[in-house]
């Protein structure tokens, strides 16, 4: 089991460019999440999904889009990159909503927008 | 809304010292409480959890007790090691939150000197 994998590990974007952060899990988890982590801050939820075809906004969704066409994949799209989106992005997954099931995190993507 | 407040860091200790990292929360009802650890360059890993009042979570010598009366979930370890150097996050998942979304504290950076 690879767990939760994210690509790329690092990326530098220019203002106004777009990109997709990839996230894949091989644990057959229903729930998937995208967080951002700003320096010295905790993680904030961007979007989440409770299953293929179902997504919903988290705390900080502006400037991002997601899709969930398969159970395994949950890509995060930045359409018009802005310096405020410079952050570390973490994808996570969880089997279901039971309180006994932990969230598993990927290694993160460090994004810089200049 | 739900929120988590953690002890300000960074925290620097000598090896074998006693560790306490304070965490308090605000939530309706009885949330589940978590401590996550982030080692340098890695994603978050679940360290321990407690799902109801008076539960004690423990793992790798770390402990935390869910105190409903003081809305706290302080992390403790009796004798820290250099390998415990990491960032520690307290988090909660509300009892009425769909998809078990996590709310994180800002994180506490811990450095253990030999």
Short mmCIF file of N, CA and C in Angstrom, two decimals, chain A residues 31 33 35 37 40-43 45 48 50 57 90 94 96-103 105-107, chain B residues 32 34 36 38 41-46 49 51 87 89 93 98-107:
data_model
loop_
_atom_site.label_atom_id
_atom_site.label_comp_id
_atom_site.label_asym_id
_atom_site.label_seq_id
_atom_site.Cartn_x
_atom_site.Cartn_y
_atom_site.Cartn_z
N UNK A 31 -13.79 8.99 1.93
CA UNK A 31 -13.66 10.42 2.21
C UNK A 31 -12.26 10.90 1.83
N UNK A 33 -9.86 14.76 1.41
CA UNK A 33 -9.81 16.14 1.87
C UNK A 33 -8.59 16.85 1.26
N UNK A 35 -6.24 20.22 2.34
CA UNK A 35 -5.93 21.25 3.33
C UNK A 35 -4.78 22.10 2.80
N UNK A 37 -1.62 24.58 4.51
CA UNK A 37 -0.92 24.90 5.75
C UNK A 37 -0.02 26.10 5.50
N UNK A 40 3.47 28.68 10.32
CA UNK A 40 3.09 28.95 11.70
C UNK A 40 1.61 28.77 11.99
N UNK A 41 0.89 28.19 11.05
CA UNK A 41 -0.56 28.02 11.23
C UNK A 41 -0.92 26.55 11.17
N UNK A 42 -2.09 26.27 11.66
CA UNK A 42 -2.63 24.93 11.51
C UNK A 42 -3.15 24.73 10.11
N UNK A 43 -3.68 23.55 9.85
CA UNK A 43 -4.22 23.25 8.54
C UNK A 43 -5.64 23.79 8.42
N UNK A 45 -9.14 23.56 5.93
CA UNK A 45 -9.79 22.71 4.94
C UNK A 45 -10.23 23.52 3.74
N UNK A 48 -13.61 19.01 0.38
CA UNK A 48 -13.64 17.61 0.75
C UNK A 48 -14.65 16.87 -0.11
N UNK A 50 -17.06 13.10 -0.06
CA UNK A 50 -17.52 11.92 0.70
C UNK A 50 -17.69 10.71 -0.19
N UNK A 57 -17.48 22.39 -0.22
CA UNK A 57 -16.51 23.40 0.19
C UNK A 57 -16.16 23.24 1.66
N UNK A 90 -1.87 19.72 1.60
CA UNK A 90 -1.94 18.32 2.02
C UNK A 90 -3.27 17.72 1.61
N UNK A 94 -9.86 9.09 4.38
CA UNK A 94 -10.42 8.43 5.55
C UNK A 94 -11.43 7.41 5.04
N UNK A 96 -14.35 6.23 6.34
CA UNK A 96 -15.73 6.74 6.39
C UNK A 96 -15.82 7.70 7.56
N UNK A 97 -17.03 8.04 7.98
CA UNK A 97 -17.21 9.09 8.98
C UNK A 97 -17.11 8.58 10.41
N UNK A 98 -16.86 7.31 10.61
CA UNK A 98 -16.75 6.79 11.97
C UNK A 98 -15.63 7.48 12.72
N UNK A 99 -15.87 7.79 13.99
CA UNK A 99 -14.85 8.46 14.79
C UNK A 99 -13.65 7.56 15.06
N UNK A 100 -13.76 6.27 14.75
CA UNK A 100 -12.65 5.36 14.99
C UNK A 100 -11.68 5.31 13.81
N UNK A 101 -12.03 5.96 12.73
CA UNK A 101 -11.18 5.90 11.54
C UNK A 101 -10.40 7.19 11.40
N UNK A 102 -9.08 7.08 11.39
CA UNK A 102 -8.25 8.27 11.31
C UNK A 102 -8.14 8.76 9.87
N UNK A 103 -7.73 10.01 9.75
CA UNK A 103 -7.38 10.56 8.45
C UNK A 103 -5.91 10.26 8.18
N UNK A 105 -2.65 11.23 5.84
CA UNK A 105 -2.19 12.39 5.08
C UNK A 105 -1.10 12.00 4.08
N UNK A 106 -1.11 12.70 2.94
CA UNK A 106 -0.02 12.60 2.00
C UNK A 106 1.16 13.45 2.45
N UNK A 107 2.28 13.40 1.72
CA UNK A 107 3.50 14.11 2.13
C UNK A 107 3.48 15.60 1.84
N UNK B 32 -14.64 14.45 19.01
CA UNK B 32 -13.47 13.57 19.12
C UNK B 32 -12.23 14.44 19.08
N UNK B 34 -7.84 14.76 18.85
CA UNK B 34 -6.69 14.11 18.22
C UNK B 34 -5.41 14.91 18.48
N UNK B 36 -1.89 15.10 16.25
CA UNK B 36 -1.13 14.70 15.07
C UNK B 36 0.30 15.21 15.22
N UNK B 38 3.95 16.02 12.95
CA UNK B 38 4.53 16.25 11.62
C UNK B 38 6.04 16.32 11.75
N UNK B 41 9.63 17.66 6.77
CA UNK B 41 9.49 17.22 5.38
C UNK B 41 8.44 16.18 5.13
N UNK B 42 7.64 15.87 6.15
CA UNK B 42 6.62 14.81 5.98
C UNK B 42 5.22 15.34 6.20
N UNK B 43 4.23 14.51 5.88
CA UNK B 43 2.85 14.83 6.17
C UNK B 43 2.52 14.54 7.63
N UNK B 44 1.28 14.81 7.99
CA UNK B 44 0.87 14.59 9.38
C UNK B 44 0.57 13.11 9.62
N UNK B 45 0.90 12.67 10.85
CA UNK B 45 0.58 11.30 11.26
C UNK B 45 -0.23 11.38 12.55
N UNK B 46 -1.23 10.53 12.65
CA UNK B 46 -1.99 10.48 13.89
C UNK B 46 -1.11 9.93 15.01
N UNK B 49 -5.60 9.56 19.98
CA UNK B 49 -6.92 10.15 19.90
C UNK B 49 -7.76 9.72 21.10
N UNK B 51 -12.15 9.65 21.99
CA UNK B 51 -13.45 9.91 21.38
C UNK B 51 -14.54 10.24 22.37
N UNK B 87 6.62 18.97 14.79
CA UNK B 87 5.52 19.90 15.06
C UNK B 87 4.30 19.07 15.46
N UNK B 89 0.22 18.93 16.41
CA UNK B 89 -1.06 19.60 16.17
C UNK B 89 -2.15 18.93 16.98
N UNK B 93 -12.81 16.86 15.90
CA UNK B 93 -13.80 16.56 14.90
C UNK B 93 -15.15 16.59 15.60
N UNK B 98 -20.65 16.80 9.36
CA UNK B 98 -20.63 15.82 8.29
C UNK B 98 -19.21 15.58 7.82
N UNK B 99 -18.92 14.39 7.37
CA UNK B 99 -17.63 14.03 6.79
C UNK B 99 -16.48 14.10 7.81
N UNK B 100 -16.80 14.26 9.10
CA UNK B 100 -15.76 14.25 10.13
C UNK B 100 -14.61 15.19 9.77
N UNK B 101 -14.93 16.42 9.46
CA UNK B 101 -13.90 17.39 9.14
C UNK B 101 -13.10 17.73 10.38
N UNK B 102 -11.79 17.84 10.21
CA UNK B 102 -10.91 18.17 11.33
C UNK B 102 -10.70 19.67 11.42
N UNK B 103 -10.69 20.18 12.65
CA UNK B 103 -10.33 21.56 12.94
C UNK B 103 -9.02 21.51 13.71
N UNK B 104 -7.99 22.21 13.22
CA UNK B 104 -6.66 22.12 13.79
C UNK B 104 -6.30 23.35 14.62
N UNK B 105 -5.48 23.13 15.63
CA UNK B 105 -4.78 24.23 16.28
C UNK B 105 -3.63 24.67 15.39
N UNK B 106 -2.91 25.70 15.84
CA UNK B 106 -1.88 26.29 14.99
C UNK B 106 -0.58 25.49 14.98
N UNK B 107 -0.46 24.51 15.82
CA UNK B 107 0.75 23.69 15.86
C UNK B 107 1.77 24.22 16.86
#
